[in-house]
Coordinates of C-alpha atoms in Angstrom, one line a residue:
X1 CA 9.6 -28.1 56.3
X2 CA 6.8 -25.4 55.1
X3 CA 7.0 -21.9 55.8
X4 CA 4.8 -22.4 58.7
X5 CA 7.6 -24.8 60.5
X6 CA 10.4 -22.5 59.0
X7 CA 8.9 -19.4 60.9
X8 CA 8.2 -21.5 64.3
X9 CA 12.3 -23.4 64.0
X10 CA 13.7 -20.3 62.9
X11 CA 12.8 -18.9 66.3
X12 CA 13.9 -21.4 67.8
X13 CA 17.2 -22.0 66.2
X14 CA 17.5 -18.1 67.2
X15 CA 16.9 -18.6 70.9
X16 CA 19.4 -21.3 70.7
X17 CA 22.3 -19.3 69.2
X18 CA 21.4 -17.0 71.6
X19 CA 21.0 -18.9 74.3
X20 CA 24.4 -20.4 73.5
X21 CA 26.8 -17.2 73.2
X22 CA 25.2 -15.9 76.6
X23 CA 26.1 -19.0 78.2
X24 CA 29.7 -20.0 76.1
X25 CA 31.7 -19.1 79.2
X26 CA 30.9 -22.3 81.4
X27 CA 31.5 -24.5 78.5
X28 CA 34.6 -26.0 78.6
X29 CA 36.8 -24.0 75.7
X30 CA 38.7 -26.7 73.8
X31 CA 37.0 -30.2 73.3
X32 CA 37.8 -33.3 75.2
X33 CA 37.7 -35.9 72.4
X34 CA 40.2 -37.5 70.2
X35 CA 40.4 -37.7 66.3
X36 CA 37.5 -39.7 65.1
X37 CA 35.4 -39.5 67.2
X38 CA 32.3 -38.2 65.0
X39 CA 32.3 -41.3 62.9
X40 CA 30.7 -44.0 65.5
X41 CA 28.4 -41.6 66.7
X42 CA 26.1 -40.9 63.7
X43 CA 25.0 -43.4 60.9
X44 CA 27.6 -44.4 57.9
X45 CA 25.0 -43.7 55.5
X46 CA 22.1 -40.8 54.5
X47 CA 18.8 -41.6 55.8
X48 CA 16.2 -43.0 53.2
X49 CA 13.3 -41.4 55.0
X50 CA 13.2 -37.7 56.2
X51 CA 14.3 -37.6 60.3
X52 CA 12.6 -34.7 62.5
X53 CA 13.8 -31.6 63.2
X54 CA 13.9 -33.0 67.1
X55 CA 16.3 -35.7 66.4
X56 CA 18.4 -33.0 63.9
X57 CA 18.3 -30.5 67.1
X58 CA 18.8 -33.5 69.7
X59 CA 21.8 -34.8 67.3
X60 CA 23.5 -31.4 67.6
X61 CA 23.8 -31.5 71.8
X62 CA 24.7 -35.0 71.5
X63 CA 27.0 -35.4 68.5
X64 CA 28.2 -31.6 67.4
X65 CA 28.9 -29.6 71.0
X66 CA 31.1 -32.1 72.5
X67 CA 33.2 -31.6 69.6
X68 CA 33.3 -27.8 68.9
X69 CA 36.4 -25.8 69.8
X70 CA 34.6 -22.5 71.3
X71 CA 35.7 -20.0 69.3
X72 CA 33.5 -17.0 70.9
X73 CA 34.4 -17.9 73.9
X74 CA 35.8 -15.2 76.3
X75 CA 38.3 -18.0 77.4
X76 CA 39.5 -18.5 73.6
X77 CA 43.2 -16.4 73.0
X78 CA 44.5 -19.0 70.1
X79 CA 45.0 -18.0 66.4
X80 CA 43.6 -14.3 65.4
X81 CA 40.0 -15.7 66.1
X82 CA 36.3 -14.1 64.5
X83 CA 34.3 -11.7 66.2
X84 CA 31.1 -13.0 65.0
X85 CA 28.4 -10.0 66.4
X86 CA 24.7 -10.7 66.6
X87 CA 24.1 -7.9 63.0
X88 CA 26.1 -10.2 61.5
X89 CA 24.6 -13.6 62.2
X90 CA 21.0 -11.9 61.1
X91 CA 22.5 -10.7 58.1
X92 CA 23.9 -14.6 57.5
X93 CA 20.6 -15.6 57.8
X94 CA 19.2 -12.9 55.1
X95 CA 21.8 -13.7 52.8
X96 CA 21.1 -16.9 52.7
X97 CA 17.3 -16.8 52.6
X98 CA 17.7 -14.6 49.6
X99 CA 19.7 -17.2 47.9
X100 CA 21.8 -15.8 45.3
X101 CA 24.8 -16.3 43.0
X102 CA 25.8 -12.8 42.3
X103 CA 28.6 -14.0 39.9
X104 CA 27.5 -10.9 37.2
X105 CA 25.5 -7.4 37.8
X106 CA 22.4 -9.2 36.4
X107 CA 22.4 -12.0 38.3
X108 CA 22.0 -10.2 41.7
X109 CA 22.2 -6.2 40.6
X110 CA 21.8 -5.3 44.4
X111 CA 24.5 -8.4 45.4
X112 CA 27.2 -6.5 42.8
X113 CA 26.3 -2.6 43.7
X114 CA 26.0 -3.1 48.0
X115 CA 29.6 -4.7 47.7
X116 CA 30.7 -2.2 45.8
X117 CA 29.5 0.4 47.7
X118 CA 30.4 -1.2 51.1
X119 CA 34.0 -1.7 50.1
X120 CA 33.9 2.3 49.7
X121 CA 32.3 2.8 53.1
X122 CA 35.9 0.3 54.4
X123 CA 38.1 2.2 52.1
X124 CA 37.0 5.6 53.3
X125 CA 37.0 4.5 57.2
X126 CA 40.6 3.3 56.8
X127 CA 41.4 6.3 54.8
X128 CA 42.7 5.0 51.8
X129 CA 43.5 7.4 48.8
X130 CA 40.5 7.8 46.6
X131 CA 42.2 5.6 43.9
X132 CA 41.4 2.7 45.6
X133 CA 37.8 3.5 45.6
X134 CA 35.2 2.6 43.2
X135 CA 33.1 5.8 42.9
X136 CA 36.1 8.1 41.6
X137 CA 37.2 8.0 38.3
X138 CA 40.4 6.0 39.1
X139 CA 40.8 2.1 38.8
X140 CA 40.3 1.4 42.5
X141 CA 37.8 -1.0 43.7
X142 CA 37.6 -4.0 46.2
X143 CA 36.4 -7.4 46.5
X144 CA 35.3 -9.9 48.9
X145 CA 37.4 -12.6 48.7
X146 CA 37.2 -15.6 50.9
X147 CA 40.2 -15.1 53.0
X148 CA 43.0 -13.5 53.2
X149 CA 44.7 -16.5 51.7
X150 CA 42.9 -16.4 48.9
X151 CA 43.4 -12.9 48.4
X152 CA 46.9 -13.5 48.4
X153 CA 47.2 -15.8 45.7
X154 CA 45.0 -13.6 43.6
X155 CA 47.3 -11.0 44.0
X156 CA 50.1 -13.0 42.8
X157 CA 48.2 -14.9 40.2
X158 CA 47.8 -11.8 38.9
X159 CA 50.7 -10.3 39.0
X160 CA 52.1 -13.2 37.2
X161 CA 50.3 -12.5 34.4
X162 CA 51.3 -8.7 34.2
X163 CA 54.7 -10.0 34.0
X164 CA 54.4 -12.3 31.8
X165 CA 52.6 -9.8 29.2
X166 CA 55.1 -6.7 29.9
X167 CA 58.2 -9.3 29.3
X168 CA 56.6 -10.8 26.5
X169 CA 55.6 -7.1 24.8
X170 CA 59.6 -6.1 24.6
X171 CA 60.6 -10.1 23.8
X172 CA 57.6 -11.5 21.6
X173 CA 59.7 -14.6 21.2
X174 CA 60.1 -15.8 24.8
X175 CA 57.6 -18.4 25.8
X176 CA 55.4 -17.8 28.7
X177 CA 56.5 -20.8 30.6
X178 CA 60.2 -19.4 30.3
X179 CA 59.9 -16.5 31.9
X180 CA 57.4 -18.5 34.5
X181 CA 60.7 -20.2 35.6
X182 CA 62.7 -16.7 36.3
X183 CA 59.6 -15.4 38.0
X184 CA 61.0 -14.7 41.8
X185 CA 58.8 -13.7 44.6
X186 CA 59.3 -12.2 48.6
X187 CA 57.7 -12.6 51.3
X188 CA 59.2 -12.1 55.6
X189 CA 60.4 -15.2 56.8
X190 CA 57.2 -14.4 59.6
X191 CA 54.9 -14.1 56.6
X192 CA 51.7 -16.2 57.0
X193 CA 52.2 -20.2 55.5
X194 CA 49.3 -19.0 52.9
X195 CA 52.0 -16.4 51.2
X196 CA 54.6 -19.8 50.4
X197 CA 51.4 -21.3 49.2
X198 CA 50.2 -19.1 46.9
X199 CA 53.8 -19.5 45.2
X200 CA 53.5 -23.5 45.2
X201 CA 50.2 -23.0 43.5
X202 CA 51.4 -20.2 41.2
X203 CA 54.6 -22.7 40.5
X204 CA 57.0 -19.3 41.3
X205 CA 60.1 -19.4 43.4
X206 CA 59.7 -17.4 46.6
X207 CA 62.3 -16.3 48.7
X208 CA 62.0 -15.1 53.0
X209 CA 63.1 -12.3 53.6
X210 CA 64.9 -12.1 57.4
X211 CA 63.3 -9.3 59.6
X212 CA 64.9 -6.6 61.7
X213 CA 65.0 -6.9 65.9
X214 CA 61.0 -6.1 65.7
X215 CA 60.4 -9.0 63.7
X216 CA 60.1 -6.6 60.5
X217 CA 60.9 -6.5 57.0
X218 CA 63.0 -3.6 55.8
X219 CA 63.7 -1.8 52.5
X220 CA 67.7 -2.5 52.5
X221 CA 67.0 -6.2 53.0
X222 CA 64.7 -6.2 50.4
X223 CA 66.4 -4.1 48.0
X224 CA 69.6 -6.2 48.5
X225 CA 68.1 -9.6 47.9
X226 CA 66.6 -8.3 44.9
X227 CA 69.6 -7.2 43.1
X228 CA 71.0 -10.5 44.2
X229 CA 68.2 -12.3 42.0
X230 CA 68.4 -9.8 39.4
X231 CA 72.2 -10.2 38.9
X232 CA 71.8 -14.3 38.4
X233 CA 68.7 -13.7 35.6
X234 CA 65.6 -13.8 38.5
X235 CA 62.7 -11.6 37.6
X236 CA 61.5 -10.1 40.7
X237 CA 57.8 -10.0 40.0
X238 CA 55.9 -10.1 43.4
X239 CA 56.5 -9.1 47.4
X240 CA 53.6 -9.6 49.9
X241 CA 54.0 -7.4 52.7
X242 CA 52.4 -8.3 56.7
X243 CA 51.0 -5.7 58.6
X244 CA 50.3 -7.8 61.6
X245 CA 51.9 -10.8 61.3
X246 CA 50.7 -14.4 62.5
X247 CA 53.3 -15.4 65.4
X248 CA 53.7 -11.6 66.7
X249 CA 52.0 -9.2 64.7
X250 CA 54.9 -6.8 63.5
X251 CA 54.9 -4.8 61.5
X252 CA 56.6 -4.7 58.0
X253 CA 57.6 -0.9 56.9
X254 CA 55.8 -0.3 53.6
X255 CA 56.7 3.3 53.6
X256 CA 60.5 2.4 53.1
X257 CA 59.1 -0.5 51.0
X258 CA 57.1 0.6 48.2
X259 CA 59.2 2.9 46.7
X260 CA 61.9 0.0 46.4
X261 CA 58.9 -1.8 44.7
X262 CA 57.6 0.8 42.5
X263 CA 61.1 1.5 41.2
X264 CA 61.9 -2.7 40.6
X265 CA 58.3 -3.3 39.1
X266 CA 57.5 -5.2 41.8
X267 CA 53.7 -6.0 42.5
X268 CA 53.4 -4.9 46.3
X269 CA 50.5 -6.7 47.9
X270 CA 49.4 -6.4 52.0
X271 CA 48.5 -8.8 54.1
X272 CA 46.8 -7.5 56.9
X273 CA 44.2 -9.9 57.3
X274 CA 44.4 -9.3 61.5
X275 CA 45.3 -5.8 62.0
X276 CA 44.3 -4.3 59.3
X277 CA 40.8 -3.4 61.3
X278 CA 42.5 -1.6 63.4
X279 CA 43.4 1.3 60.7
X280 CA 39.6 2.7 61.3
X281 CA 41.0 3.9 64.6
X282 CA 43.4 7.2 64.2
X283 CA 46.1 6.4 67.0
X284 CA 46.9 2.9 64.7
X285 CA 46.3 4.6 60.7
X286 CA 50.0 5.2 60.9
X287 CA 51.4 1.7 60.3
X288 CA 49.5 2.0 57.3
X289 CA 51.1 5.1 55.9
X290 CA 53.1 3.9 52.0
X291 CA 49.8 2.3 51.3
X292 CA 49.3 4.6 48.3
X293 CA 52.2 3.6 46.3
X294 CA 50.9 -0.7 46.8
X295 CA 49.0 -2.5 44.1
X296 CA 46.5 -4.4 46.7
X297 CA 46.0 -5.3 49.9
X298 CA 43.8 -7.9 52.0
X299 CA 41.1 -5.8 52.2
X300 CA 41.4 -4.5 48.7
X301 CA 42.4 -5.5 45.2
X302 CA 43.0 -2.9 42.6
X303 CA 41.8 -2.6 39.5
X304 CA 44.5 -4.2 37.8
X305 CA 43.4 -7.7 39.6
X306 CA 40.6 -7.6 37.4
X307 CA 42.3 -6.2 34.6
X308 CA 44.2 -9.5 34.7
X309 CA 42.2 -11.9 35.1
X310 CA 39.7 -10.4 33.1
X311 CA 42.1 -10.9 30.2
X312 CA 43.1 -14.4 31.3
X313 CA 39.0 -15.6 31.2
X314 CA 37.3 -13.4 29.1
X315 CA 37.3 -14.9 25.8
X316 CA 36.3 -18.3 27.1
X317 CA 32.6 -17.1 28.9
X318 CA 29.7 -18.6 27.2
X319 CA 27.5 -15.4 26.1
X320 CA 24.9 -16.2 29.6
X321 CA 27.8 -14.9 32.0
X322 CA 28.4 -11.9 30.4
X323 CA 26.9 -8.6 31.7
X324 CA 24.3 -6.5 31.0
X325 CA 25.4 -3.5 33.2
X326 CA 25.9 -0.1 31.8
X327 CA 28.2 1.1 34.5
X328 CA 31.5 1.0 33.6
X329 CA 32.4 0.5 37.4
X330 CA 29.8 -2.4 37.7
X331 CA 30.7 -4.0 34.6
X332 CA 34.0 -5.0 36.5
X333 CA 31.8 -7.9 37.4
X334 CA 32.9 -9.8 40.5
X335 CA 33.5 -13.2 38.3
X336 CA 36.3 -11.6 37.3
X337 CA 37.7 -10.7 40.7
X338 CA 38.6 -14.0 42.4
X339 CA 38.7 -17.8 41.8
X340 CA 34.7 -18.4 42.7
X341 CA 32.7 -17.5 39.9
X342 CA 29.7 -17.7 42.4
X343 CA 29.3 -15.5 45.5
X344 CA 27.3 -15.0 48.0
X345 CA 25.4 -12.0 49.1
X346 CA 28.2 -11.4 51.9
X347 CA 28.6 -7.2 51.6
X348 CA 24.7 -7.4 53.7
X349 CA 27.1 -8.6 57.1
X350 CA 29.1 -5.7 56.4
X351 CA 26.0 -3.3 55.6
X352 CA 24.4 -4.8 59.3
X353 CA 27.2 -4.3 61.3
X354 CA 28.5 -0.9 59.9
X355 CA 25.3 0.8 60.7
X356 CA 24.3 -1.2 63.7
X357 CA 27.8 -0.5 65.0
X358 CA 28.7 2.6 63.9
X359 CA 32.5 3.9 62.8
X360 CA 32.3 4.6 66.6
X361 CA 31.7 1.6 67.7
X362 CA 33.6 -0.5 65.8
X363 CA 36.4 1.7 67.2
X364 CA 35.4 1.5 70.7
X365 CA 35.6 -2.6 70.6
X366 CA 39.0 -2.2 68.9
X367 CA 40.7 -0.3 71.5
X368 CA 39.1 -2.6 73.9
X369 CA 41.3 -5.4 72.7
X370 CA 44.4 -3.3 72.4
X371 CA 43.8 -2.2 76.1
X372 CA 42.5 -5.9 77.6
X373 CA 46.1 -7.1 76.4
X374 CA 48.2 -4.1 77.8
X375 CA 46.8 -5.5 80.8
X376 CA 47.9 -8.9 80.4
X377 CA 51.3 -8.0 79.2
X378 CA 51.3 -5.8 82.5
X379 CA 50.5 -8.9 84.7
X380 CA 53.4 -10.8 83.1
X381 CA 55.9 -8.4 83.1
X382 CA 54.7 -7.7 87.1
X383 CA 56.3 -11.8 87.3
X384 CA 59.1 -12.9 87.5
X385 CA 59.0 -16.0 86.1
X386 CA 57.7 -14.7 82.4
X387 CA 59.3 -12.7 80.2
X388 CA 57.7 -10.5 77.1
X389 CA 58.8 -11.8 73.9
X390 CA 57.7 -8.9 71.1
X391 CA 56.6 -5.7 71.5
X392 CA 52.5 -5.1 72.2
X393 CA 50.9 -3.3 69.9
X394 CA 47.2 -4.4 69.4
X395 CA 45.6 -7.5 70.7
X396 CA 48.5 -10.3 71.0
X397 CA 50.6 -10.9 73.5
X398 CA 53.5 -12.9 72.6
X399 CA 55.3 -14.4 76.2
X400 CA 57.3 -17.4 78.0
X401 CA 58.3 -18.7 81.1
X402 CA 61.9 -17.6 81.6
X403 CA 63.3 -21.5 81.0
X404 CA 63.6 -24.0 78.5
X405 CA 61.6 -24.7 75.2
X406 CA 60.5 -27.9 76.7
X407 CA 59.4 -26.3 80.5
X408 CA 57.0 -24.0 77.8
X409 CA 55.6 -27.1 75.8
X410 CA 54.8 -28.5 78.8
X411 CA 53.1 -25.0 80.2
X412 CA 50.6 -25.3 77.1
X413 CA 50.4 -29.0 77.2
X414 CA 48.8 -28.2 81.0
X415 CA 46.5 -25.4 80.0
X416 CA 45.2 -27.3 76.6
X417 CA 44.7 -30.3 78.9
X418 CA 42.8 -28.6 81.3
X419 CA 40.3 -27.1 78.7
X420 CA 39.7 -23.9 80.3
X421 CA 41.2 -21.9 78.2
X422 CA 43.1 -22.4 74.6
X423 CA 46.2 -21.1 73.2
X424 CA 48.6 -21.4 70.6
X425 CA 52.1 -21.4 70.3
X426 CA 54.9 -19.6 68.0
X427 CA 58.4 -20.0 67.1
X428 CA 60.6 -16.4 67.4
X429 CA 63.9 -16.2 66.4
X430 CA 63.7 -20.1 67.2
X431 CA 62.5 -20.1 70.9
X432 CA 58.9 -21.6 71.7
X433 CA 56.3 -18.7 72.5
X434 CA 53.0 -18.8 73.7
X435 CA 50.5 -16.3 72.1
X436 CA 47.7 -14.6 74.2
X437 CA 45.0 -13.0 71.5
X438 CA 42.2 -10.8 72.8
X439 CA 39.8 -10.7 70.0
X440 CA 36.6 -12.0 72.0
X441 CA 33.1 -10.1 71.6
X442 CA 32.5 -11.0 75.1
X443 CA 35.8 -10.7 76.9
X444 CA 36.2 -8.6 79.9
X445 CA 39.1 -7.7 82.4
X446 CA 38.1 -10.8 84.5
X447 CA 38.2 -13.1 82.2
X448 CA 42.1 -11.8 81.3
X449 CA 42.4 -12.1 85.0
X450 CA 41.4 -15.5 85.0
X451 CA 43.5 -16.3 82.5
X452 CA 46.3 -15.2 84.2
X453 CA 45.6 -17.0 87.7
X454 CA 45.1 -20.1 85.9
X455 CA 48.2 -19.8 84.0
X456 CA 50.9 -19.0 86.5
X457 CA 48.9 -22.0 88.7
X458 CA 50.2 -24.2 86.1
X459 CA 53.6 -22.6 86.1
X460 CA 54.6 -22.9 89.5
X461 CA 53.0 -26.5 89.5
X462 CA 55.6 -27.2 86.7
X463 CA 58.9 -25.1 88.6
X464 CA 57.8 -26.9 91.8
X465 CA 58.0 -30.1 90.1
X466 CA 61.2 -29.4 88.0
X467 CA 62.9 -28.0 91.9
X468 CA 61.6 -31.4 93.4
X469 CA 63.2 -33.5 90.2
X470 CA 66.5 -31.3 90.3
X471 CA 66.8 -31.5 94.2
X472 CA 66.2 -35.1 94.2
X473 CA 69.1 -35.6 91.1
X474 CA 71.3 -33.7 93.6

């Protein structure tokens, strides 16, 4: 493919993303295929000979679409799901038609500085404290990391190795493994699975800590179980707090919290991988308030993440990684920030969509979420049959038939089966939930509506049934 081609399929392939967000809503939201089924459909080995585009485009209708989970689609409520926006896709495409590794200030200067910058931009839209920006004098700073997952373990990872150096600087005789093996870390017992994770791969112990009647952590519980672990020779190194959780997005109270941290040396890292948008908007920037006395969060990772890790890798780099930045802000290179060495030029999606959006509109789609689902909670709280099962604060609706955990496996069983729309489940204080997430670029009040016709037709299939079977046992 020549430029020439490039310019004509590039158009194309445009027209074709285009053509298939504006038309995602007929296609059936989950897939109808089983586990598999790729393989017999495509060849078991690379071609020899270059195919045409035509067969690559044809091969996409006929072997990729049948298999694709809709994500974008105004009928998808399941996990916390991406709002991919048309800015964004165009900046994908610039990104990577520029092509760059941006591992060091000199191998992309423009790749290093705009991320920089545009964590700045976040910072100052969620109101953070100027210490956890760049461009004052303080050791504040953020990163692009992957996901929130990986985020996660690079906060622990590193406050692993602060631990390890401020034991070993008032005991130079215990070994590092040692004090590995006391290392203790928290998390809530609704904390994403990618929190226990990080401690498997960090080899730490980690302990859940139970949540209040809103499904949040709070600072006696915490402070309790820590003195527990103290009092049996546990260092208490690490606590990752959820602002938003997974199954119902609570709320953990970081103002009560961090002090409790800050006092026990504990590194106090935020997970708020889902809500954590939401802070741009002033009605929600309260559930962040204690976020000046934390070490990280998701969306940031303080200069003390690359502190670590920085003293971790930095005598092993051959001389052609290092720097040549005068900056002492931009010398914090991003190699030094996160498990990759290479990145890619991602801050340009941020830099499309914050000026093609606007702080006001970003907001504006925010609270259209937040509103979409107080209308769905309204509709099941207006029946009978369905009870609310955690209090509604942004996009996710947590709710059940009034019944049995099976008569609710068999509620999302139906609407999974019939493909037009997709949810997920949750366990809550050990009841089966099913979670309603409004997170759709192109969701509107019908479609909740929908949704909710074609749910409680389900359910009163199901209670019809389950009257017949009980009427006929009697």
């Amino acid at each position: 493919m020549d430029a020439a081609e490039f310019r004509r399929r590039g158009k194309e392939m445009v027209d074709f993303v285009a053509d298939y967000q504006e038309n995602i809503e007929h296609r059936r939201v989950y897939p109808d295929v089983e586990p598999g089924y790729l393989r017999s459909m495509i060849p078991s080995e690379a071609p020899l000979e270059p195919e045409s585009y035509e067969d690559v485009l044809r091969d996409v209708d006929r072997v990729i679409m049948p298999g694709v989970t809709h994500w974008l689609s105004p009928h998808f409520y399941a996990y916390y799901a991406n709002s991919t926006s048309f800015p964004s896709i165009l900046a994908d495409l610039l990104s990577s038609g520029i092509g760059t590794i941006g591992f060091t200030w000199a191998a992309n200067p423009a790749c290093s500085e705009l991320e920089t910058v545009m964590l700045d931009w976040l910072g100052k839209m969620l109101q953070l404290p100027e210490d956890f920006l760049s461009e004052t004098q303080g050791q504040g700073g953020g990163v692009i990391q992957g996901t929130a997952s990986e985020a996660t373990l690079m906060a622990l990872l590193s406050a692993r190795l602060k631990t390890v150096k401020c034991v070993q600087e008032s005991d130079p005789q215990r070994s590092e493994a040692d004090i590995i093996s006391k290392l203790i870390a928290y998390t809530s017992e609704e904390a994403h699975s990618s929190v226990e994770k990080a401690s498997i791969i960090g080899g730490v112990v980690i302990r859940m800590v139970p949540t209040d009647e809103h499904f949040s952590v709070r600072a006696e519980t915490l402070e309790k179980m820590v003195a527990e672990d103290k009092a049996t020779g546990y260092i208490p190194f690490f606590f990752c707090a959820t602002l938003g959780t997974t199954p119902c997005c609570a709320f953990d109270k970081i103002d009560e919290l961090g002090p409790i941290c800050n006092a026990e040396n504990i590194w106090m890292h935020i997970d708020a991988a889902y809500a954590g948008c939401a802070f741009i908007c002033p009605e929600f920037r309260p559930l962040l308030n204690g976020v000046e006395v934390i070490w990280g969060m998701s969306f940031f990772n303080p200069f003390s993440i690359q502190q670590a890790m920085h003293l971790c890798f930095y005598f092993f780099l051959p001389l052609h990684l290092f720097s040549t930045s005068l900056s002492p802000h931009l010398s914090s290179d991003s190699q030094h920030w996160g498990i990759p060495m290479a990145r890619r030029f991602r801050s340009l999606k941020l830099w499309f969509v914050f000026r093609m959006y606007g702080l006001r509109g970003l907001q504006a789609f925010i609270r259209k979420h937040v509103e979409l689902a107080k209308t769905f909670e309204n509709l099941v709280r207006g029946d009978n049959n369905f009870e609310i099962c955690a209090e509604v604060v942004m996009g996710l609706v947590c709710f059940r038939l009034k019944g049995s955990d099976e008569l609710n496996k068999a509620l999302l069983k139906q609407i999974t089966r019939t493909g037009k729309i997709y949810l997920v489940p949750c366990k809550l204080r050990g009841r089966f939930v099913l979670r309603f997430v409004v997170c759709g670029r192109t969701t509107e009040l019908r479609h909740i509506q929908e949704a909710w016709k074609h749910i409680t037709e389900l359910s009163s299939e199901l209670l019809q049934n389950l009257f017949d079977h009980e009427g006929k046992e009697n």
